[in-house]
Coordinates of N, CA and C and ligand atoms in Angstrom, one line a residue:
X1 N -25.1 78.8 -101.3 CA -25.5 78.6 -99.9 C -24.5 79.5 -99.0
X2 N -25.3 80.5 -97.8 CA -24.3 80.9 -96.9 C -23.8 80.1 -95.9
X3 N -22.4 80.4 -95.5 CA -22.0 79.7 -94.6 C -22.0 79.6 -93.2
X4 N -22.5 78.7 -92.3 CA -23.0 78.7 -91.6 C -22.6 79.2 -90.4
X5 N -23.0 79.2 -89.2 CA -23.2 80.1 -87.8 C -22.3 79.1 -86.7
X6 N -21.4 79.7 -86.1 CA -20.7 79.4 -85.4 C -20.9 79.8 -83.7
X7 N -21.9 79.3 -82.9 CA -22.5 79.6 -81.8 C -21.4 78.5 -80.7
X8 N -20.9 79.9 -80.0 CA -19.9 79.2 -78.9 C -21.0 79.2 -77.4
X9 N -21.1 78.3 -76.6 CA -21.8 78.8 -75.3 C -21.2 78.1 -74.3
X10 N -20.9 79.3 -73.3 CA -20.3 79.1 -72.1 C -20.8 79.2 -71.0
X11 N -20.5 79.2 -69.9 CA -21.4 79.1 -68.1 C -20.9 77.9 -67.5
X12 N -20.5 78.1 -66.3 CA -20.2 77.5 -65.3 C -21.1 75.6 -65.4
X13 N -20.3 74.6 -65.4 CA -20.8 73.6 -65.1 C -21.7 74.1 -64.3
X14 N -23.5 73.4 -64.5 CA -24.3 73.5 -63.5 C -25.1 74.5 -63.4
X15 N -24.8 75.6 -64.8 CA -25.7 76.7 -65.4 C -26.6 76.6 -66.5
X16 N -26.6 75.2 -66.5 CA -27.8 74.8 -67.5 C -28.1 74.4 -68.9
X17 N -26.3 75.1 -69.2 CA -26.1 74.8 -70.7 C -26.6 73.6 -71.5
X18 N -26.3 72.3 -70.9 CA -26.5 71.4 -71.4 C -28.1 71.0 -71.8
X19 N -29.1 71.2 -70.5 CA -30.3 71.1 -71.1 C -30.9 72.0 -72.0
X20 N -30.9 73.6 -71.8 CA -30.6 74.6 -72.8 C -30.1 74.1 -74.3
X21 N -29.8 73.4 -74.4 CA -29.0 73.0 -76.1 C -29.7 72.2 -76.3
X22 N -30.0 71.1 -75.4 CA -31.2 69.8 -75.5 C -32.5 70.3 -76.6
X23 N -33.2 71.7 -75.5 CA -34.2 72.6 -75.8 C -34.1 72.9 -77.2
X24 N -32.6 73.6 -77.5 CA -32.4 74.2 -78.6 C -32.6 73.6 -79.9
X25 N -32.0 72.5 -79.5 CA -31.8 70.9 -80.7 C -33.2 70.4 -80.7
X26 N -33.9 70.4 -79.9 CA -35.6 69.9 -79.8 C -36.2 70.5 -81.1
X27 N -35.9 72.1 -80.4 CA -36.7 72.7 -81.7 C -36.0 73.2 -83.1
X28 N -34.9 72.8 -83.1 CA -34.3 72.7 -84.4 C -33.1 72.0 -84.4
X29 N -33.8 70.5 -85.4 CA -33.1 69.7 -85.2 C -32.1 69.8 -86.4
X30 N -32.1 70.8 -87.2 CA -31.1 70.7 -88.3 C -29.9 71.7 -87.7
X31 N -30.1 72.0 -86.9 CA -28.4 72.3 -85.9 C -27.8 71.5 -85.6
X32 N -26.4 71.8 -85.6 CA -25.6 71.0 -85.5 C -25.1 70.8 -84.3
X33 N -24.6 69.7 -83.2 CA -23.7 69.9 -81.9 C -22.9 69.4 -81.7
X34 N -22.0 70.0 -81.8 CA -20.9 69.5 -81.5 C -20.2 68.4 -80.6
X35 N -20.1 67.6 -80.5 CA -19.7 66.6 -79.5 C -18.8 66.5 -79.0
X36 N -17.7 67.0 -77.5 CA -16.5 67.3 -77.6 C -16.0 65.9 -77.4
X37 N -14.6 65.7 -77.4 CA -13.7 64.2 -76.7 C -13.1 65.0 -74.9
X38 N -13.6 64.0 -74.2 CA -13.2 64.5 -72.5 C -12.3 63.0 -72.5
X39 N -11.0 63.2 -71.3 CA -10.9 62.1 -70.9 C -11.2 61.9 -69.3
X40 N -12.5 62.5 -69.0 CA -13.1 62.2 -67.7 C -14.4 61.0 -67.9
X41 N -14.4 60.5 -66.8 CA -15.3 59.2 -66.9 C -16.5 60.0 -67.0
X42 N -17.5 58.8 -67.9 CA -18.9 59.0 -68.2 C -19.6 59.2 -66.9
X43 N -20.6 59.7 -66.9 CA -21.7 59.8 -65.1 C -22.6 58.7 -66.3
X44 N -23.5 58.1 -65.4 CA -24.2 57.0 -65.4 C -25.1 57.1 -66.8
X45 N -25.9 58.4 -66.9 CA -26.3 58.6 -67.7 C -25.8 59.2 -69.0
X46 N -24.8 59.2 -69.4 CA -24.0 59.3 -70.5 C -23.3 57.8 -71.4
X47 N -23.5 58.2 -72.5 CA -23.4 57.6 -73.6 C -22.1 57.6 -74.5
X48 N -21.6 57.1 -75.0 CA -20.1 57.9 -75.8 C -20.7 58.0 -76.8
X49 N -20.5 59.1 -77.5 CA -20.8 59.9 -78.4 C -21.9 60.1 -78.8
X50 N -22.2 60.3 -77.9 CA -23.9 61.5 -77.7 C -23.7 62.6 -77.2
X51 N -23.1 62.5 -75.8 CA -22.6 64.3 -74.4 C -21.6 63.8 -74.7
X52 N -20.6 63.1 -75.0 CA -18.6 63.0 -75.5 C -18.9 62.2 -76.1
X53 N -17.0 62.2 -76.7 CA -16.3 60.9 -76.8 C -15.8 60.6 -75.7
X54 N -15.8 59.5 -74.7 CA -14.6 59.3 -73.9 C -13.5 58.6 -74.7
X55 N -12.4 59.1 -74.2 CA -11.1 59.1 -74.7 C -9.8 58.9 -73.9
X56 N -9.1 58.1 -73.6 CA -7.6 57.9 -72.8 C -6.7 59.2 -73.1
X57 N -5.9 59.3 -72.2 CA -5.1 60.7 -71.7 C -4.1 60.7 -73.5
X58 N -4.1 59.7 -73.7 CA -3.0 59.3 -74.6 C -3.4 59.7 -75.6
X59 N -4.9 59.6 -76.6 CA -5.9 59.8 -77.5 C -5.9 60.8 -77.5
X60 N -6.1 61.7 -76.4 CA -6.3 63.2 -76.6 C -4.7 64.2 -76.8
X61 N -4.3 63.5 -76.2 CA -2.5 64.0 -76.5 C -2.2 63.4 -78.1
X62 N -2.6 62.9 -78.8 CA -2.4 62.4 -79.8 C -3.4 63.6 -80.8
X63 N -4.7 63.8 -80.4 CA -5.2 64.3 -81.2 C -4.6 65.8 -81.0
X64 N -4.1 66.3 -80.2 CA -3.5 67.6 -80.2 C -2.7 67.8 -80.8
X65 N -1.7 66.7 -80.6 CA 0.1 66.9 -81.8 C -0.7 67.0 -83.4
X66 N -1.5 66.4 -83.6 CA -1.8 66.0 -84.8 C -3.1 67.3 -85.6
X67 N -3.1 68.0 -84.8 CA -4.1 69.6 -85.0 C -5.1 69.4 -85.1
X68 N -6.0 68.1 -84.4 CA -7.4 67.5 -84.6 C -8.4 68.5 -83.8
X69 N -7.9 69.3 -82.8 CA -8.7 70.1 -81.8 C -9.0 71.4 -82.5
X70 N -10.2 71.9 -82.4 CA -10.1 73.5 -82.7 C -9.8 74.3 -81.8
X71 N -10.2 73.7 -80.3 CA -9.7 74.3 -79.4 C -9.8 73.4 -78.3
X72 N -8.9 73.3 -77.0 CA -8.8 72.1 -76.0 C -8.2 72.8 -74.6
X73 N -8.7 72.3 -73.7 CA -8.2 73.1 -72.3 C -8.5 72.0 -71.4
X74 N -8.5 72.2 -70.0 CA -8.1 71.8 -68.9 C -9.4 72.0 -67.7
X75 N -10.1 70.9 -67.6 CA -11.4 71.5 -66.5 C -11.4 71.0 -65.2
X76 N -10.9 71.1 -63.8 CA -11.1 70.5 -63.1 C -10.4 68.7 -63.2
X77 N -9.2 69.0 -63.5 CA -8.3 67.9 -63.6 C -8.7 66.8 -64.9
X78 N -9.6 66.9 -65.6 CA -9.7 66.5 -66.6 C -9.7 67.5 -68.4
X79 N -9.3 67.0 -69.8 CA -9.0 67.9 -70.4 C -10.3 67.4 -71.3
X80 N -10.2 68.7 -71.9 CA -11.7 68.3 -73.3 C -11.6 68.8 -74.6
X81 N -11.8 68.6 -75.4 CA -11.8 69.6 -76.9 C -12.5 69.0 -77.6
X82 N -12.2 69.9 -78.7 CA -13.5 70.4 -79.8 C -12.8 69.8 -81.5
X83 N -13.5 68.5 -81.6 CA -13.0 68.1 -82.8 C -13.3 68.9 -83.6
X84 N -12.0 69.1 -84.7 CA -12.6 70.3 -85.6 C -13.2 70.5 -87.3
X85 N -12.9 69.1 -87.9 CA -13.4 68.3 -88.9 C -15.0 68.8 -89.2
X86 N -15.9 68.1 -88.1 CA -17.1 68.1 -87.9 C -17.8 69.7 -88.1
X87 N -17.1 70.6 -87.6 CA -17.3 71.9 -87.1 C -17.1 72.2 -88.7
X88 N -16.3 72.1 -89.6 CA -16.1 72.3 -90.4 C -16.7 71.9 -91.6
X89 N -17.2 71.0 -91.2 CA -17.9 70.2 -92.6 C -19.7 71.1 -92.0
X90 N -19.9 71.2 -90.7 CA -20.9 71.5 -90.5 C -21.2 73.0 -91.0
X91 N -20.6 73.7 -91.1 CA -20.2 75.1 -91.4 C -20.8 75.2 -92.9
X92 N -19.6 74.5 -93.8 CA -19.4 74.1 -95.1 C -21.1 74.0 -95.7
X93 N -22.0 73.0 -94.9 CA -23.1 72.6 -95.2 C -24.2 74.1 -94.8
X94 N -23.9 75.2 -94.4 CA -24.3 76.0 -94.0 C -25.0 75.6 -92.5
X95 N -24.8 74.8 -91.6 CA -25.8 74.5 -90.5 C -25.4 75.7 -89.4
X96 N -26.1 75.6 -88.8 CA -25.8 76.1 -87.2 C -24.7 75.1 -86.3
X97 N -23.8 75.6 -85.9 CA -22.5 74.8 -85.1 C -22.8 75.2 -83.6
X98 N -23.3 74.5 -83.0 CA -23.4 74.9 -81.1 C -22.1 74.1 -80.5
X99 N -21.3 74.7 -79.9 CA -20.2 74.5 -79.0 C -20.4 75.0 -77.8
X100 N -20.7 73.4 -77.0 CA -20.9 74.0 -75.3 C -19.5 73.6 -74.8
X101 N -18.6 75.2 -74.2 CA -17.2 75.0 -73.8 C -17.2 75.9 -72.8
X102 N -15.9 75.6 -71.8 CA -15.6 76.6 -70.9 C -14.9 77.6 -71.6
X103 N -14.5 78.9 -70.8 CA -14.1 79.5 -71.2 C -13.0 79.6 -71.6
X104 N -11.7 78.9 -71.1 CA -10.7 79.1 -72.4 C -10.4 78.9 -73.9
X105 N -11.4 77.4 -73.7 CA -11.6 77.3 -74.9 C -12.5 77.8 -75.7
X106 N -13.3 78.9 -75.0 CA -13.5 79.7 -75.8 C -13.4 80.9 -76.4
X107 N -12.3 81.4 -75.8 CA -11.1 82.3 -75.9 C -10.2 81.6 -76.9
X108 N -10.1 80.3 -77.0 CA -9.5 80.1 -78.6 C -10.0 79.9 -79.4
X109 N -11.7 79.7 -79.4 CA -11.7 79.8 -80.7 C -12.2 81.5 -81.4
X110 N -12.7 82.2 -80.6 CA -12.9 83.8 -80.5 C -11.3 84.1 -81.2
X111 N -10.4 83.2 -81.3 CA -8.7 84.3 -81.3 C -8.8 83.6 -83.0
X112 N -9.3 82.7 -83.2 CA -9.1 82.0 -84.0 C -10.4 82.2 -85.6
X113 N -11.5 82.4 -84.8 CA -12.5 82.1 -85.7 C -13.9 83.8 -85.6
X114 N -13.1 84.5 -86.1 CA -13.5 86.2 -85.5 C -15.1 85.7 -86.0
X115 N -15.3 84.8 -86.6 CA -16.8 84.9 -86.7 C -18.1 84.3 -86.0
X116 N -17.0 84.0 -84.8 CA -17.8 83.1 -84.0 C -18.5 83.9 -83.1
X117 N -19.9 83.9 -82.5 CA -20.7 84.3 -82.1 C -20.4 83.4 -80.4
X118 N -20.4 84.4 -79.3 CA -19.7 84.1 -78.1 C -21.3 84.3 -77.0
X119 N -21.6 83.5 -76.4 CA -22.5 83.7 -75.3 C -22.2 83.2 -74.3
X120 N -22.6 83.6 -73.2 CA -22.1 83.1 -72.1 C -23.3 83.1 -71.0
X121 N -23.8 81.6 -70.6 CA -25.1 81.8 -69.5 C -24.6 81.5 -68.0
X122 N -25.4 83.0 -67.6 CA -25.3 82.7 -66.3 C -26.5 81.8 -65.5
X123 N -26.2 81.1 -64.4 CA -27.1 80.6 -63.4 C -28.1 81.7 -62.9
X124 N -29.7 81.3 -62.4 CA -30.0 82.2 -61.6 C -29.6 83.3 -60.7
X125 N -28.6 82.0 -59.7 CA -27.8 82.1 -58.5 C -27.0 80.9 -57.8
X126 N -26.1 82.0 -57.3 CA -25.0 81.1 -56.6 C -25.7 80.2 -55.9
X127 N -26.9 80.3 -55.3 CA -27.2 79.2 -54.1 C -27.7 78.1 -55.5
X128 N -28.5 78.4 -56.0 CA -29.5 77.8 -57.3 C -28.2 76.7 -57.5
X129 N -27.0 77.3 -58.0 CA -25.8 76.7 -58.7 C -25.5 75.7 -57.7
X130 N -24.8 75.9 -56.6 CA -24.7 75.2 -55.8 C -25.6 73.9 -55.3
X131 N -27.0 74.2 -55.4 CA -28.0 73.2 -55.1 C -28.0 72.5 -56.3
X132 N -27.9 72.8 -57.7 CA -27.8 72.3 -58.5 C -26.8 71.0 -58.5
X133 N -25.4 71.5 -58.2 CA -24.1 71.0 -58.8 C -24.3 69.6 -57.1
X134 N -24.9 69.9 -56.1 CA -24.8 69.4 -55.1 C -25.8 67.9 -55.6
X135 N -26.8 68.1 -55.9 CA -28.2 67.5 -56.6 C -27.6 66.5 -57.2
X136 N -26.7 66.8 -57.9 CA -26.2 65.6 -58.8 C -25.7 64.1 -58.7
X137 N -25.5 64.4 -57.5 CA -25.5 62.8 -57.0 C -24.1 62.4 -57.3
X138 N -23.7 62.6 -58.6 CA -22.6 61.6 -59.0 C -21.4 62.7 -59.2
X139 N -21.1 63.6 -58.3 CA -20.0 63.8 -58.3 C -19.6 64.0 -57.0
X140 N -18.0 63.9 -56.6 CA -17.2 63.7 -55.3 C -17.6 64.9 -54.9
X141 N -17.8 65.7 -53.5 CA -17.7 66.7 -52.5 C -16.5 67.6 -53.1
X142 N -15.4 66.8 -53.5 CA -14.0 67.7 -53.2 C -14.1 68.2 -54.6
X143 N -14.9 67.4 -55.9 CA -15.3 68.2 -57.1 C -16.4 69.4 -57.3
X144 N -17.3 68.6 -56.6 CA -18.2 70.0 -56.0 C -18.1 71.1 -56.3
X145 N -16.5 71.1 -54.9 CA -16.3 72.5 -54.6 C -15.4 73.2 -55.6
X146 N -14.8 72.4 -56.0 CA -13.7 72.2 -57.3 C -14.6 73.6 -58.5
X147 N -15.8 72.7 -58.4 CA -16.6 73.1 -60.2 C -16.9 74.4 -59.0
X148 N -17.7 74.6 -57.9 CA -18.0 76.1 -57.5 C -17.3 77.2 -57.7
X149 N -15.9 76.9 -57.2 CA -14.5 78.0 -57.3 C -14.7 78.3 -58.7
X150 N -14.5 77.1 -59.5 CA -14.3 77.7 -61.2 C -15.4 77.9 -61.9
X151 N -16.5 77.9 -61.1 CA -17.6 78.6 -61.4 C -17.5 80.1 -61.3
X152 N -17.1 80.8 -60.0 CA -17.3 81.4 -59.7 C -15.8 82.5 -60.4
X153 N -14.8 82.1 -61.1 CA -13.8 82.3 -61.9 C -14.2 82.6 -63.3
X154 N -15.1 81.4 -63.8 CA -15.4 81.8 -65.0 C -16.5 83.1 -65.3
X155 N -17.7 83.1 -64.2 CA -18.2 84.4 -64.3 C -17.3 85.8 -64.4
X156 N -16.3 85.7 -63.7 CA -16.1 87.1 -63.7 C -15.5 87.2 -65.8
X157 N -15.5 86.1 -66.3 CA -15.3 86.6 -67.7 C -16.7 86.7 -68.8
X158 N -17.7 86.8 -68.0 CA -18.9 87.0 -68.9 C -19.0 88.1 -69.3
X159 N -18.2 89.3 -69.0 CA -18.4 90.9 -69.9 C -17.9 90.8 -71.2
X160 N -16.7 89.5 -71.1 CA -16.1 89.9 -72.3 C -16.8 88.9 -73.6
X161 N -18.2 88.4 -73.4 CA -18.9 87.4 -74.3 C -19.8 88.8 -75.0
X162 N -20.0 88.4 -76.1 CA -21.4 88.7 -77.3 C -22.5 89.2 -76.9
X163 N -22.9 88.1 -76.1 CA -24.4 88.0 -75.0 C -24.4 87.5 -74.2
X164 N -25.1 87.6 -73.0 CA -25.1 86.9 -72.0 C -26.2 86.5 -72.1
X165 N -27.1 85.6 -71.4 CA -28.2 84.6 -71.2 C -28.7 84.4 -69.8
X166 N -29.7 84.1 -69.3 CA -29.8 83.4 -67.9 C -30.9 82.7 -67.6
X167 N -30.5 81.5 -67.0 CA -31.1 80.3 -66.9 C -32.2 79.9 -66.3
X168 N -33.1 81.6 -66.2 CA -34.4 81.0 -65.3 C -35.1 79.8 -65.7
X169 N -35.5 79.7 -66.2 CA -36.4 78.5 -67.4 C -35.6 78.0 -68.8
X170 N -36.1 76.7 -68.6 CA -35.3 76.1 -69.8 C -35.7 76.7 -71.3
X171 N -37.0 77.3 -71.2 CA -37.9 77.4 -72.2 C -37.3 78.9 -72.5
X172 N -37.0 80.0 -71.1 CA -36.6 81.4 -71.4 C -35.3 81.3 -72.0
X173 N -34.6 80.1 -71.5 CA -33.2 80.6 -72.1 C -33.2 80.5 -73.3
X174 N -33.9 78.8 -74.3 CA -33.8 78.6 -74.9 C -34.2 79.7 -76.2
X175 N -35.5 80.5 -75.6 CA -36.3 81.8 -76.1 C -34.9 82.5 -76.5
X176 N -33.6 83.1 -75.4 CA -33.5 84.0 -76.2 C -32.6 84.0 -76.9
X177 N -31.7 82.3 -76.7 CA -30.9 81.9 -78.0 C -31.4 81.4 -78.8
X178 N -32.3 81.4 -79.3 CA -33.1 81.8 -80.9 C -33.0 83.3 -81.3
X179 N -33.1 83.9 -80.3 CA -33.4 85.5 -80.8 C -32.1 85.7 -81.1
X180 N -30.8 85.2 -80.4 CA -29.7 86.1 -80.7 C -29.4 84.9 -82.4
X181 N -29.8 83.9 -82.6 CA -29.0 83.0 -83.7 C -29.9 84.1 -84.9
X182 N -31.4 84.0 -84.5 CA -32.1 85.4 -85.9 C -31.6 86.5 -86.1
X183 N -31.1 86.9 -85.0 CA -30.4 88.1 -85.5 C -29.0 88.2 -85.7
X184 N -28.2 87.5 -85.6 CA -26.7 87.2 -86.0 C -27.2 86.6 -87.4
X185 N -28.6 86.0 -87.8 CA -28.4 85.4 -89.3 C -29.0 86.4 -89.8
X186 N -29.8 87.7 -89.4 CA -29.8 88.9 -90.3 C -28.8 89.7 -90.7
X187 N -27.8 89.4 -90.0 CA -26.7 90.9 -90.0 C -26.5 90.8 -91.3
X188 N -26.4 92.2 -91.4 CA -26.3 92.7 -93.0 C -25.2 92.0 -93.5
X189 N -23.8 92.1 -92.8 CA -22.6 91.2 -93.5 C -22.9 90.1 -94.5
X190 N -23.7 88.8 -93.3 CA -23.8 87.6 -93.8 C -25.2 87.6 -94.7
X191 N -26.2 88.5 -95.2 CA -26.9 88.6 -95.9 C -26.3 89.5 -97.1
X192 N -25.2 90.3 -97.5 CA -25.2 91.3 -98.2 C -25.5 90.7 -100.0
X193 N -25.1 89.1 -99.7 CA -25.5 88.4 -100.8 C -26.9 88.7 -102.0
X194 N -27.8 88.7 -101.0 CA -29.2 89.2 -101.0 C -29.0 90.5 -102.2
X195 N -28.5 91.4 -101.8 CA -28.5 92.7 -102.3 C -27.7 92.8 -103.3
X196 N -26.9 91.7 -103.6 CA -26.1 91.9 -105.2 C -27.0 91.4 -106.2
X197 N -28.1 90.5 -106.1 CA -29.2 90.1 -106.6 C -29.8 90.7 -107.9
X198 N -30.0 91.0 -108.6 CA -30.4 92.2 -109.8 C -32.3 91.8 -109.5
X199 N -32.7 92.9 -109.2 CA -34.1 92.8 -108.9 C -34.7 94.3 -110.1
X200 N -34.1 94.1 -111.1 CA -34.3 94.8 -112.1 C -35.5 94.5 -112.8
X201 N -35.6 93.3 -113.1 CA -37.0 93.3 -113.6 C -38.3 93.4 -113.1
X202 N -38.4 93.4 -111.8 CA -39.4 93.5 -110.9 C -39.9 95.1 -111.2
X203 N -38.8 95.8 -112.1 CA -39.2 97.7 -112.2 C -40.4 98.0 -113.5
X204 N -41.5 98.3 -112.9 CA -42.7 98.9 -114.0 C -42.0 99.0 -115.3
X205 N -42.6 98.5 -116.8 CA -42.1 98.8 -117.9 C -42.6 99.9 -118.6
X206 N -43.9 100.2 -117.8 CA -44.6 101.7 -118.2 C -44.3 103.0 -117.8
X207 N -43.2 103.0 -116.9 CA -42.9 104.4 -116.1 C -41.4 104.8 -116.6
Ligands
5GP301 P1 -18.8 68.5 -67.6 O1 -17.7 67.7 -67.1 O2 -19.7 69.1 -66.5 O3 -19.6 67.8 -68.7 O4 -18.1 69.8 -68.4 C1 -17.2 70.6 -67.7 C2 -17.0 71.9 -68.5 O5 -16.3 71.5 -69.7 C3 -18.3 72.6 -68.9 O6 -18.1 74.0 -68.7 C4 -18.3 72.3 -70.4 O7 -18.9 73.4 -71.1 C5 -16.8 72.2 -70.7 N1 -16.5 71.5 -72.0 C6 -17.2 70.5 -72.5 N2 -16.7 70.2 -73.7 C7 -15.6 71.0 -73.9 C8 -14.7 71.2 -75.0 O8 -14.6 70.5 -76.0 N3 -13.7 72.2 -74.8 C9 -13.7 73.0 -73.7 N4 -12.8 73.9 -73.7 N5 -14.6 72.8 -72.7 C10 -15.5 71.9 -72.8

């Protein structure tokens, strides 16, 4: 069995990531997703351990001393990471691994895991983003503007991603992260298996 695909995706809270993976996982449900641990409170519609773990400040400082993160950073006054067990066992099984993270953390695992496949989706537009992140109902004004600023921070590091993406339609985005997971699973590297194969007998015995 080859080993499996390590898909990191980034974009500004409020760039769609989240439904985009929904999409992704819809149509292939033998991907894996990763579930990070946040210690920010659930929004109404969240579940523990479905979109996180929630976890005390203490839990997550524990799982850091202890090397349980693959990678962990700091979002708008709350911290999040990426259990790394799961990631690994998921790998191991050959699955697809989707990690929806901000960008630092995805800058560690890029330093860490050179085979990770990095994308980064942008929003339509800033107003789009804005109306979006506004829409939500259940976050404070003063976070808002919080997630805008580090919206508008984390873009300027989309050159240095894989691929970029953009979030016109749930269905286009989802379109063309299929196309980049097909073709990161053709590259010759991760197929060269294929070609050590002895296809010797398939050769005419008359010629
Ligand atoms: P939200 O609070 O809107 O769910 O997420 C805020 C930001 O944290 C999003 O950009 C999301 O991708 C990112 N995030 C979620 N889980 C993790 C994680 O495990 N590690 C890192 N570094 N970022 C995460």
């Amino acid at each position: 069995m080859t080993q499996g695909l390590l898909i990191v995706l980034s974009g500004p809270s409020g760039s769609g990531k989240s439904t985009a993976m929904a999409e992704l996982l819809r149509r292939h449900p033998e991907y894996y997703f990763s579930v990070s641990v946040t210690t920010r409170d659930p929004r109404p519609n969240e579940q523990d351990g479905v979109s996180y773990w929630f976890i005390t400040k203490d839990r997550f400082d524990e799982m850091v001393r202890q090397g349980e993160l693959l990678e962990h950073a700091e979002y708008v006054s709350a911290c999040y990471g990426t259990p790394a067990a799961p990631i690994d066992e998921a790998m191991a099984r050959g699955c697809c691994a989707l990690l929806d993270i901000e960008v630092q953390g995805a800058g560690q695992v890029a330093a860490h895991r050179k085979d990770a496949v990095l994308i980064f989706m942008l929003p339509p537009s800033y107003d789009e983003l804005s109306r979006r992140l506004n829409g939500r109902g259940d976050t404070a004004p003063e976070k808002v503007r919080a997630r805008l600023q580090r919206a508008l921070e984390e873009i300027q590091h989309a050159p240095e991603y894989d691929y970029i993406v953009v979030s016109e339609t749930v269905e286009g985005v989802a379109d063309e992260l299929e196309a980049i997971i097909t073709a990161e699973q053709c590259k010759a590297a991760r197929r060269a298996h294929l070609v050590k194969e002895d296809f010797s007998h398939a050769l005419p015995t008359n010629v």
